[in-house]
Coordinates of C-alpha atoms in Angstrom, one line a residue:
M1 CA -32.4 24.0 -15.5
G2 CA -33.9 21.7 -18.1
Y3 CA -33.8 17.9 -17.8
E4 CA -31.2 17.7 -20.5
H5 CA -28.9 19.9 -18.6
L6 CA -29.6 18.2 -15.3
V7 CA -28.4 15.0 -16.9
G8 CA -25.4 16.6 -18.6
H9 CA -24.2 18.1 -15.4
H10 CA -23.8 14.5 -14.0
L11 CA -21.6 13.4 -16.9
L12 CA -17.9 13.3 -17.8
L13 CA -17.7 12.5 -21.5
A14 CA -14.8 10.8 -23.4
F15 CA -14.1 10.8 -27.1
E16 CA -11.7 9.5 -29.7
G17 CA -9.5 12.2 -31.3
F18 CA -6.5 14.4 -30.8
M19 CA -8.4 17.6 -31.6
L20 CA -12.0 18.8 -30.8
D21 CA -14.0 18.0 -33.9
Q22 CA -17.4 19.5 -34.8
T23 CA -19.4 16.5 -33.6
M24 CA -17.8 16.7 -30.1
R25 CA -18.2 20.5 -30.0
E26 CA -21.9 20.1 -30.7
R27 CA -22.2 17.4 -28.1
L28 CA -20.7 19.7 -25.5
L29 CA -23.1 22.5 -26.4
A30 CA -26.1 20.3 -26.5
W31 CA -25.6 18.2 -23.4
Q32 CA -23.6 20.7 -21.3
P33 CA -21.6 18.0 -19.4
A34 CA -19.6 18.8 -16.3
G35 CA -16.5 17.9 -18.3
V36 CA -14.5 15.3 -20.2
T37 CA -11.8 12.7 -19.5
L38 CA -8.8 12.4 -21.7
F39 CA -7.2 9.0 -22.3
R40 CA -3.7 8.3 -23.4
H41 CA -4.4 6.2 -26.5
S42 CA -7.5 8.2 -27.5
N43 CA -6.5 11.8 -27.0
I44 CA -2.9 12.3 -26.2
E45 CA 0.1 12.7 -28.6
S46 CA 2.3 15.5 -27.3
P47 CA 2.2 18.3 -24.6
E48 CA 1.6 20.9 -27.3
Q49 CA -1.3 18.9 -28.8
V50 CA -2.8 18.3 -25.3
R51 CA -2.6 22.0 -24.4
A52 CA -4.3 23.0 -27.7
L53 CA -7.0 20.4 -27.2
T54 CA -7.8 21.5 -23.6
S55 CA -7.8 25.2 -24.8
A56 CA -10.3 24.3 -27.5
I57 CA -12.6 22.5 -25.0
Q58 CA -12.5 25.4 -22.6
Q59 CA -13.1 27.9 -25.4
V60 CA -16.5 26.2 -25.8
A61 CA -17.3 26.9 -22.2
R62 CA -16.0 30.5 -22.4
E63 CA -18.1 31.3 -25.5
A64 CA -21.2 29.9 -23.8
G65 CA -20.6 31.9 -20.6
W66 CA -20.1 28.7 -18.5
A67 CA -17.7 27.9 -15.7
P68 CA -14.7 25.9 -16.9
F69 CA -15.2 22.3 -17.9
L70 CA -13.6 19.7 -15.7
I71 CA -10.9 18.1 -17.8
A72 CA -9.6 14.9 -16.2
A73 CA -6.9 12.3 -16.7
D74 CA -5.2 9.4 -15.0
Q75 CA -1.8 10.7 -14.1
E76 CA -0.9 8.5 -11.2
G77 CA 2.8 8.2 -11.9
G78 CA 4.6 4.9 -12.1
Q79 CA 2.7 2.3 -14.2
L80 CA -0.3 4.4 -15.1
A81 CA 0.4 7.7 -16.8
A82 CA -2.1 9.2 -19.2
I83 CA 0.6 11.7 -20.2
G84 CA 3.8 10.0 -21.1
E85 CA 5.9 12.0 -23.5
G86 CA 7.5 15.3 -22.5
V87 CA 6.5 15.2 -18.8
T88 CA 8.4 14.1 -15.7
A89 CA 8.5 10.3 -15.3
L90 CA 7.8 9.8 -11.6
P91 CA 8.5 6.3 -10.1
G92 CA 5.0 5.9 -8.6
N93 CA 3.2 5.3 -5.3
M94 CA 4.9 2.1 -4.0
A95 CA 8.3 3.6 -4.7
L96 CA 7.2 6.6 -2.5
G97 CA 6.1 4.0 0.1
A98 CA 9.6 2.5 0.0
T99 CA 11.1 6.0 0.8
G100 CA 8.6 6.5 3.7
S101 CA 8.8 10.3 3.0
D102 CA 5.7 12.4 3.1
D103 CA 7.9 15.3 1.9
L104 CA 8.7 13.5 -1.3
A105 CA 5.0 12.5 -1.7
F106 CA 4.1 16.2 -1.3
R107 CA 6.7 17.2 -3.9
A108 CA 5.6 14.5 -6.3
G109 CA 2.0 15.9 -6.0
E110 CA 3.4 19.3 -6.7
V111 CA 5.2 18.0 -9.9
I112 CA 2.0 16.3 -11.1
G113 CA -0.2 19.3 -10.3
R114 CA 2.0 21.9 -11.9
E115 CA 2.5 19.9 -15.1
L116 CA -1.1 19.0 -15.5
A117 CA -2.1 22.6 -15.0
A118 CA 0.3 23.6 -17.7
L119 CA -1.4 21.1 -20.0
G120 CA -4.9 22.4 -19.1
I121 CA -5.9 19.4 -17.2
N122 CA -7.6 20.4 -13.9
V123 CA -8.7 17.1 -12.4
N124 CA -6.4 14.1 -11.7
Y125 CA -7.8 10.6 -11.0
A126 CA -5.1 10.2 -8.3
P127 CA -3.9 9.3 -5.8
V128 CA -4.7 5.6 -5.2
C129 CA -5.7 5.3 -1.6
D130 CA -6.1 1.5 -1.6
V131 CA -4.2 -0.5 1.0
N132 CA -2.5 -3.3 -1.0
S133 CA -2.9 -6.0 1.6
N134 CA -3.4 -8.8 -0.9
P135 CA -0.3 -9.9 -2.8
Q136 CA -2.5 -11.5 -5.4
N137 CA -4.2 -8.2 -6.3
P138 CA -4.0 -8.0 -10.1
V139 CA -4.9 -4.4 -10.6
I140 CA -3.7 -2.3 -7.6
G141 CA -0.2 -3.6 -6.7
M142 CA 2.4 -0.9 -7.0
R143 CA -0.2 1.7 -7.6
S144 CA -0.7 1.6 -3.9
F145 CA 1.7 3.3 -1.4
G146 CA 1.8 0.0 0.6
E147 CA 0.0 -2.3 3.0
E148 CA 0.0 -0.3 6.3
P149 CA -3.1 1.9 6.4
H150 CA -1.7 4.8 8.3
E151 CA 1.4 5.0 6.1
V152 CA -0.8 4.9 3.0
A153 CA -2.9 7.6 4.6
R154 CA 0.0 9.8 5.4
L155 CA 1.6 9.7 1.9
A156 CA -1.8 10.0 0.1
A157 CA -2.7 13.1 2.1
A158 CA 0.7 14.7 1.4
M159 CA 0.3 14.0 -2.4
I160 CA -3.2 15.5 -2.4
R161 CA -1.9 18.7 -0.7
G162 CA 0.9 19.1 -3.2
M163 CA -1.3 18.5 -6.2
Q164 CA -4.1 20.8 -5.2
R165 CA -1.7 23.6 -4.3
H166 CA -1.3 24.0 -8.0
G167 CA -4.9 24.2 -8.9
V168 CA -5.5 20.6 -9.9
A169 CA -8.2 18.7 -8.1
A170 CA -7.1 15.4 -6.6
T171 CA -9.2 12.2 -6.6
A172 CA -9.0 9.7 -3.8
K173 CA -9.7 6.3 -5.2
H174 CA -11.0 3.6 -5.2
F175 CA -13.6 3.9 -2.4
P176 CA -14.4 1.8 -0.3
G177 CA -11.1 0.1 -1.0
H178 CA -9.8 -2.1 -3.8
G179 CA -6.6 -3.3 -2.1
D180 CA -7.7 -6.7 -0.8
T181 CA -9.2 -8.1 -3.9
A182 CA -8.0 -10.9 -6.2
E183 CA -10.0 -9.9 -9.2
D184 CA -9.7 -6.9 -11.6
S185 CA -12.9 -4.7 -11.7
H186 CA -12.1 -3.9 -15.3
L187 CA -13.1 -7.5 -16.0
E188 CA -15.5 -8.6 -13.2
A189 CA -16.9 -7.4 -9.9
P190 CA -14.5 -8.3 -7.0
V191 CA -15.9 -8.9 -3.5
V192 CA -14.3 -7.3 -0.5
P193 CA -15.1 -9.9 2.2
H194 CA -14.5 -7.9 5.4
G195 CA -16.8 -6.6 8.0
R196 CA -17.4 -3.0 9.1
D197 CA -14.8 -3.0 11.9
R198 CA -12.0 -4.2 9.6
L199 CA -13.0 -1.8 6.8
A200 CA -12.9 1.1 9.3
R201 CA -9.5 -0.1 10.6
V202 CA -7.8 -0.7 7.3
E203 CA -9.6 0.3 4.0
W204 CA -11.2 3.5 5.1
V205 CA -8.2 5.0 7.0
P206 CA -6.6 6.6 3.9
F207 CA -9.9 7.9 2.6
R208 CA -10.5 9.6 6.0
A209 CA -7.1 11.2 5.8
A210 CA -7.7 12.3 2.2
I211 CA -10.9 14.0 3.2
E212 CA -9.1 15.7 6.1
A213 CA -6.5 16.9 3.6
G214 CA -9.2 18.6 1.6
V215 CA -9.4 16.2 -1.4
R216 CA -11.9 17.5 -4.0
L217 CA -13.1 14.2 -5.4
V218 CA -13.5 10.6 -4.3
M219 CA -13.9 7.9 -6.9
T220 CA -16.1 4.9 -6.2
A221 CA -14.9 1.4 -6.9
H222 CA -16.8 -1.3 -8.8
V223 CA -16.3 -3.8 -5.8
A224 CA -19.0 -5.5 -3.8
V225 CA -18.9 -5.1 0.0
P226 CA -21.7 -7.4 1.3
A227 CA -21.0 -6.5 4.9
I228 CA -22.4 -3.0 4.1
T229 CA -24.8 -3.6 1.3
G230 CA -26.0 -7.1 2.2
Q231 CA -25.4 -8.3 -1.3
A232 CA -22.3 -9.8 -3.1
T233 CA -23.4 -8.6 -6.5
V234 CA -23.9 -4.9 -6.0
P235 CA -20.8 -2.8 -6.7
A236 CA -20.1 0.1 -4.4
T237 CA -20.7 2.5 -7.3
L238 CA -24.3 1.5 -7.1
S239 CA -24.7 1.5 -3.3
A240 CA -26.3 4.4 -1.4
A241 CA -25.3 2.5 1.8
L242 CA -21.6 3.0 0.9
I243 CA -21.8 6.5 -0.8
E244 CA -24.4 8.3 1.3
D245 CA -24.2 6.5 4.6
V246 CA -20.5 5.7 4.9
L247 CA -18.7 8.2 2.6
R248 CA -21.0 11.2 3.2
R249 CA -22.3 10.8 6.7
E250 CA -19.7 8.6 8.5
L251 CA -16.5 10.0 6.9
G252 CA -17.9 13.5 6.3
F253 CA -17.0 13.9 2.6
E254 CA -18.7 17.0 1.0
G255 CA -17.0 17.1 -2.3
V256 CA -17.6 15.4 -5.7
V257 CA -18.3 11.7 -5.8
V258 CA -17.3 10.3 -9.2
S259 CA -17.8 6.8 -10.5
D260 CA -15.0 4.7 -11.8
A261 CA -15.4 4.2 -15.6
L262 CA -18.8 2.8 -16.5
D263 CA -17.3 0.9 -19.4
M264 CA -15.6 -1.5 -17.0
H265 CA -17.2 -5.0 -17.0
A266 CA -18.1 -5.0 -13.3
I267 CA -20.8 -2.7 -14.5
Q268 CA -23.5 -4.0 -16.9
Q269 CA -22.8 -3.2 -20.5
G270 CA -25.0 -2.7 -23.5
E271 CA -28.6 -2.3 -22.6
G272 CA -27.7 -3.2 -19.0
L273 CA -25.9 0.2 -18.7
L274 CA -29.3 1.9 -18.8
L275 CA -30.2 0.5 -15.3
D276 CA -26.8 0.7 -13.8
S277 CA -26.3 4.4 -14.8
L278 CA -29.6 5.2 -13.1
A279 CA -28.6 3.2 -10.1
A280 CA -25.3 5.1 -9.9
V281 CA -26.9 8.5 -9.7
L282 CA -29.6 7.3 -7.2
A283 CA -26.8 5.9 -5.1
G284 CA -25.2 9.4 -4.8
N285 CA -22.6 9.7 -7.6
N286 CA -22.4 13.3 -8.7
L287 CA -20.4 12.4 -11.9
L288 CA -20.5 9.4 -14.1
L289 CA -17.2 8.7 -15.9
L290 CA -18.2 7.5 -19.3
G291 CA -16.1 5.7 -21.9
P292 CA -15.7 7.0 -25.5
K293 CA -18.4 4.9 -27.2
R294 CA -21.0 7.3 -28.4
E295 CA -23.8 4.7 -28.3
D296 CA -23.1 4.1 -24.6
Q297 CA -23.2 7.9 -23.9
A298 CA -26.5 8.2 -25.7
R299 CA -27.9 5.2 -23.7
V300 CA -27.0 6.9 -20.4
V301 CA -28.4 10.3 -21.5
R302 CA -31.6 8.6 -22.6
A303 CA -32.0 6.5 -19.5
L304 CA -31.4 9.4 -17.1
H305 CA -33.7 11.8 -19.0
Q306 CA -36.5 9.2 -19.0
A307 CA -36.0 8.5 -15.3
L308 CA -36.4 12.3 -14.6
E309 CA -39.5 12.4 -16.7
R310 CA -41.1 9.4 -15.0
G311 CA -40.1 10.5 -11.5
L312 CA -37.8 7.6 -11.0
W313 CA -35.0 10.0 -10.3
P314 CA -36.5 12.9 -8.4
A315 CA -35.6 16.2 -9.9
A316 CA -34.8 17.7 -6.5
Q317 CA -32.2 14.9 -6.0
A318 CA -30.8 15.5 -9.5
R319 CA -30.4 19.2 -8.9
A320 CA -28.8 18.7 -5.5
G321 CA -26.4 16.2 -7.1
T322 CA -25.1 18.9 -9.5
Q323 CA -24.0 21.2 -6.7
P324 CA -20.6 19.6 -5.7
A325 CA -19.4 19.6 -9.3
R326 CA -20.6 23.2 -9.8
Q327 CA -18.7 24.2 -6.7
L328 CA -15.6 22.4 -8.0
R329 CA -15.8 24.2 -11.3
R330 CA -16.0 27.5 -9.5
W331 CA -12.9 26.6 -7.5
I332 CA -11.1 25.8 -10.8
A333 CA -12.1 29.2 -12.2
E334 CA -10.4 30.9 -9.3
Q335 CA -7.0 29.2 -9.8
P336 CA -4.0 31.2 -11.0
A337 CA -3.0 31.6 -14.6
Q338 CA -2.0 28.5 -16.5
P339 CA 1.8 27.8 -16.2
A340 CA 3.9 27.7 -19.3
L341 CA 4.8 24.4 -20.9
D342 CA 8.5 24.9 -19.9
V343 CA 7.6 23.5 -16.5
L344 CA 7.2 20.1 -18.0
A345 CA 10.2 17.8 -17.1
C346 CA 12.1 20.8 -15.9
E347 CA 15.3 20.3 -13.9
A348 CA 13.6 20.9 -10.6
H349 CA 10.9 18.3 -11.4
R350 CA 13.5 15.7 -12.6
R351 CA 15.4 16.1 -9.4
V352 CA 12.2 15.2 -7.5
A353 CA 11.9 12.0 -9.6
Q354 CA 15.5 11.2 -9.1
E355 CA 15.3 11.7 -5.3
I356 CA 12.3 9.4 -5.1
A357 CA 14.0 6.7 -7.2
E358 CA 17.3 6.8 -5.4
Q359 CA 15.7 6.6 -1.9
S360 CA 13.3 3.8 -2.9
I361 CA 15.6 1.1 -4.4
T362 CA 15.4 -1.7 -1.9
L363 CA 18.0 -4.5 -1.3
V364 CA 15.8 -7.2 0.2
R365 CA 18.3 -10.1 0.3
D366 CA 22.0 -10.4 -0.4
D367 CA 23.1 -13.6 1.3
N368 CA 26.1 -14.0 -1.1
R369 CA 27.2 -10.4 -0.4
M370 CA 27.3 -9.6 -4.1
L371 CA 26.2 -6.0 -3.9
P372 CA 27.4 -3.4 -4.6
L373 CA 29.3 -5.1 -7.5
R374 CA 33.1 -4.9 -7.5
P375 CA 33.9 -6.5 -10.9
S376 CA 37.4 -6.7 -12.3
A377 CA 38.1 -4.7 -15.4
T378 CA 37.7 -7.9 -17.5
A379 CA 34.5 -9.3 -15.8
R380 CA 31.6 -9.8 -18.1
I381 CA 28.0 -8.9 -17.0
G382 CA 24.9 -10.3 -18.6
V383 CA 21.6 -8.5 -18.2
F384 CA 18.3 -10.2 -19.0
V385 CA 15.1 -8.1 -19.1
P386 CA 11.6 -8.9 -20.1
Q387 CA 9.8 -6.8 -22.7
P388 CA 7.4 -4.5 -20.8
V389 CA 3.7 -5.2 -21.3
D390 CA 0.4 -3.9 -19.9
L391 CA -0.8 -6.3 -17.3
T392 CA -4.2 -4.7 -16.8
P393 CA -6.2 -2.0 -18.6
A394 CA -5.0 0.4 -15.9
D395 CA -1.4 0.1 -17.1
T396 CA 0.9 1.9 -19.5
S397 CA 4.0 -0.1 -18.9
S398 CA 4.1 -1.2 -22.6
T399 CA 5.1 2.4 -23.5
V400 CA 8.3 2.3 -21.4
R401 CA 11.6 1.4 -23.0
L402 CA 13.8 -0.3 -20.5
Q403 CA 17.5 0.7 -20.9
L404 CA 19.1 -1.2 -18.0
G405 CA 22.0 -2.5 -20.0
R406 CA 22.9 0.9 -21.4
L407 CA 22.7 2.5 -17.9
L408 CA 24.9 -0.2 -16.3
R409 CA 27.4 0.3 -19.1
R410 CA 28.1 3.7 -17.7
F411 CA 29.8 2.0 -14.8
H412 CA 31.4 -1.0 -16.5
P413 CA 32.2 -1.6 -20.2
L414 CA 31.5 -5.3 -20.6
V415 CA 27.7 -5.4 -20.2
C416 CA 25.5 -7.3 -22.7
E417 CA 21.7 -7.0 -22.5
Y418 CA 19.2 -9.6 -23.7
V419 CA 15.5 -8.7 -24.0
F420 CA 13.2 -11.7 -23.8
P421 CA 9.4 -12.1 -24.2
P422 CA 7.3 -11.5 -21.1
D423 CA 6.2 -15.2 -21.3
P424 CA 9.2 -17.1 -22.6
G425 CA 8.7 -20.7 -23.8
E426 CA 10.8 -23.7 -22.7
D427 CA 13.2 -23.4 -25.7
E428 CA 13.7 -19.7 -25.0
I429 CA 14.4 -20.3 -21.4
A430 CA 17.0 -23.0 -22.2
S431 CA 18.7 -20.6 -24.7
L432 CA 18.8 -17.8 -22.1
V433 CA 20.3 -20.1 -19.5
E434 CA 23.0 -21.1 -22.0
Q435 CA 23.7 -17.5 -22.7
A436 CA 23.9 -16.7 -19.0
R437 CA 26.6 -19.3 -18.4
I438 CA 29.3 -17.3 -20.2
F439 CA 29.0 -14.3 -17.8
D440 CA 30.8 -13.6 -14.5
Y441 CA 27.7 -11.8 -13.2
V442 CA 24.1 -12.2 -14.2
I443 CA 21.3 -9.7 -13.6
V444 CA 17.8 -10.8 -14.4
A445 CA 14.7 -8.6 -14.1
T446 CA 11.1 -9.7 -13.5
Q447 CA 7.7 -8.1 -13.8
N448 CA 5.1 -9.6 -11.7
A449 CA 6.5 -13.1 -12.0
W450 CA 3.5 -14.6 -10.1
Q451 CA 1.3 -13.3 -13.0
Q452 CA 3.8 -14.4 -15.7
P453 CA 5.1 -17.7 -14.3
A454 CA 7.4 -18.3 -17.2
Q455 CA 9.6 -15.5 -15.8
A456 CA 9.8 -17.4 -12.5
D457 CA 10.7 -20.6 -14.5
L458 CA 13.6 -18.7 -16.1
V459 CA 14.9 -17.6 -12.7
R460 CA 14.6 -21.1 -11.2
A461 CA 16.3 -22.6 -14.3
L462 CA 19.2 -20.1 -13.9
V463 CA 19.6 -21.1 -10.2
A464 CA 19.4 -24.9 -11.1
A465 CA 22.1 -24.4 -13.7
G466 CA 24.5 -23.0 -11.1
V467 CA 24.1 -19.4 -12.0
R468 CA 23.9 -17.0 -9.0
P469 CA 21.6 -14.3 -10.5
I470 CA 21.0 -10.9 -9.1
V471 CA 17.2 -10.7 -9.5
V472 CA 15.5 -7.4 -9.7
A473 CA 11.7 -7.1 -9.3
L474 CA 10.8 -4.1 -11.5
R475 CA 7.2 -4.0 -10.2
L476 CA 6.3 -5.9 -7.0
P477 CA 8.4 -7.5 -4.3
Y478 CA 6.1 -10.5 -4.2
D479 CA 8.1 -12.0 -7.1
L480 CA 10.5 -13.5 -4.5
I481 CA 7.7 -15.9 -3.4
A482 CA 8.0 -17.6 -6.8
F483 CA 11.7 -18.3 -6.4
P484 CA 12.7 -18.1 -2.7
Q485 CA 15.9 -19.9 -3.5
V486 CA 17.3 -16.7 -5.0
R487 CA 20.0 -15.2 -2.7
T488 CA 20.3 -11.7 -4.0
F489 CA 17.0 -9.8 -4.6
V490 CA 16.4 -6.1 -5.3
C491 CA 13.1 -4.1 -5.8
T492 CA 12.6 -0.9 -7.8
Y493 CA 8.8 -0.7 -7.8
S494 CA 8.9 1.0 -11.1
L495 CA 10.0 0.7 -14.7
Q496 CA 10.4 4.4 -15.2
Q497 CA 13.8 5.8 -16.3
P498 CA 14.7 7.5 -12.9
S499 CA 14.2 4.1 -11.2
I500 CA 16.3 2.2 -13.7
E501 CA 19.0 4.9 -13.4
A502 CA 18.9 4.6 -9.6
L503 CA 19.1 0.8 -9.8
A504 CA 22.2 1.0 -12.0
K505 CA 23.8 3.4 -9.5
A506 CA 23.0 1.3 -6.5
I507 CA 24.2 -1.9 -8.1
F508 CA 27.7 -0.4 -8.6
G509 CA 27.7 1.5 -5.3
D510 CA 27.4 5.0 -6.7
I511 CA 24.5 5.5 -4.3
P512 CA 23.5 3.3 -1.3
F513 CA 20.5 1.0 -1.2
S514 CA 18.3 2.9 1.2
G515 CA 14.7 1.8 0.5
R516 CA 12.5 -0.4 2.8
L517 CA 9.7 -2.7 1.9
P518 CA 6.4 -1.0 1.9
V519 CA 4.7 -4.4 1.9
S520 CA 5.6 -7.7 3.5
I521 CA 6.7 -10.7 1.4
P522 CA 4.6 -13.4 3.0
G523 CA 6.7 -16.1 4.7
L524 CA 10.0 -14.3 3.9
F525 CA 10.4 -10.7 4.9
P526 CA 8.3 -8.2 6.9
R527 CA 7.2 -4.7 5.9
G528 CA 10.0 -2.2 6.6
H529 CA 12.8 -4.7 5.8
G530 CA 15.7 -3.5 3.7
L531 CA 19.4 -4.0 3.8
Q532 CA 21.3 -0.7 3.9
T533 CA 24.6 -0.3 2.0
T534 CA 27.2 2.4 1.7
R535 CA 28.5 3.8 -1.6
H536 CA 31.8 2.9 -3.1
L537 CA 34.6 5.4 -3.1
T538 CA 35.5 4.5 -6.7
V539 CA 33.6 3.2 -9.7
I540 CA 35.0 1.5 -12.8
P541 CA 34.8 4.2 -15.6
A542 CA 32.7 3.5 -18.6
S543 CA 34.2 2.7 -22.0
K544 CA 33.1 1.1 -25.2
P545 CA 30.8 -1.9 -25.1
H546 CA 32.3 -5.4 -25.1
K547 CA 32.9 -6.3 -28.7
G548 CA 32.4 -10.1 -28.2
K549 CA 28.6 -9.9 -27.9
S550 CA 25.9 -7.5 -29.1
A551 CA 25.1 -4.8 -26.5
D552 CA 21.4 -5.2 -27.2
M553 CA 20.4 -8.7 -28.1
S554 CA 16.9 -10.3 -28.0
S555 CA 15.9 -13.9 -27.8

């Protein structure tokens, strides 16, 4: 194997485009990478287009007589979905944590695996195995199953088994644990401050379970762990002490170690990427996940090729480093025939999403005994929801269209919805409060109010004005910390349609509130807390919207 191909076999390329152009085809043939990563905004338009793209990529491998390329994507479910249109909208990991059901986690993995296989994607950068023990974590949050290590381990292992049952390789991420950080590694290098005993007791428990479940890949995190490396500036991705000593020897992982994306700013960019890419393979990464910039890809190829020629990267180590990915590609080649596209969002898959959503909705507090609602036929209900936005680069929430008002209107005719900016100003808050005064019931949704404090200002202003809002945290339960005076508080852990449908049903008693907190709300409620309700025998039938106000107003 020539040096060019030794380098290529350590790379996962990315590119801009919805079809395989001649330039990318030539790059695949020249560099012979292990595979590619598809990103939502760069490569994905529709299921039919994705299947055509992946077929074209694999045709290059078939014509060259190679094993199938690895074709990877971030399909976590919940807030991070590389494939959005046409597939099953699963509520996500923290919603699964609220159900406590490893059966549902397994079935969610099956849904993801079967649908990705139909699209021609054979590697999924999921599940997240991070233990979200830090409420201030800006990047993991509801991507985690929760804060209890063994619960996270149990659910992650179940999802892995379900996904890989359908020929899609799962990836346990982000080793050695990104759950107790207060920074986003897309932007800077967070530091995990714990010693080895704590790491083994908390952070590494889910990764050990994932390995025992047969996970095919583990993704390294760009977080510093000075207790292991001795330095607060070296990301785990660049640390042999973490990859070779802990992950390989101590935890016994024999599969593919893949870096998190090397275009994240915890890794040196520009010319600094030359050194960090070499450090990453020397540390034990089998695959480097590259971004779509061609100049960065060329830098990495040039740096690694030169390192091989100069003996800085021993050729024997480089050859050994290709073996796990080669073995993975052989495993993929042995998988059954690709499913038809009609498995996407099929009835059976939608039922799984519905079950997760309905078992996850959590009633955290209801001191005023408002829920389930029992409005009179003439009662007016105001619904106030923020416009969804992406809070981190690992977020696709902005693609979700919330329809809470429409779904509530199925149960009661006099529902008016107001969509407000995610960061409303003082005048907007005052206007929303005035609007809220006219309603008999007010439902207000929040999305990480601790990150978007104006949403908390709105809730506090409603309470100060004498409104008794039913507050719904659409992402994380920690929002209650920002407005502890709220007496009725619900969590969905998801903005996806099945969760919003389940929320509407639970509010009106069509289904019970049955979820339990997968994380504690510091100073307020422990993990596992959740008020249980029973369903109503009757529900007010839906009719036409109230004519006195617009059914879909924005402010």
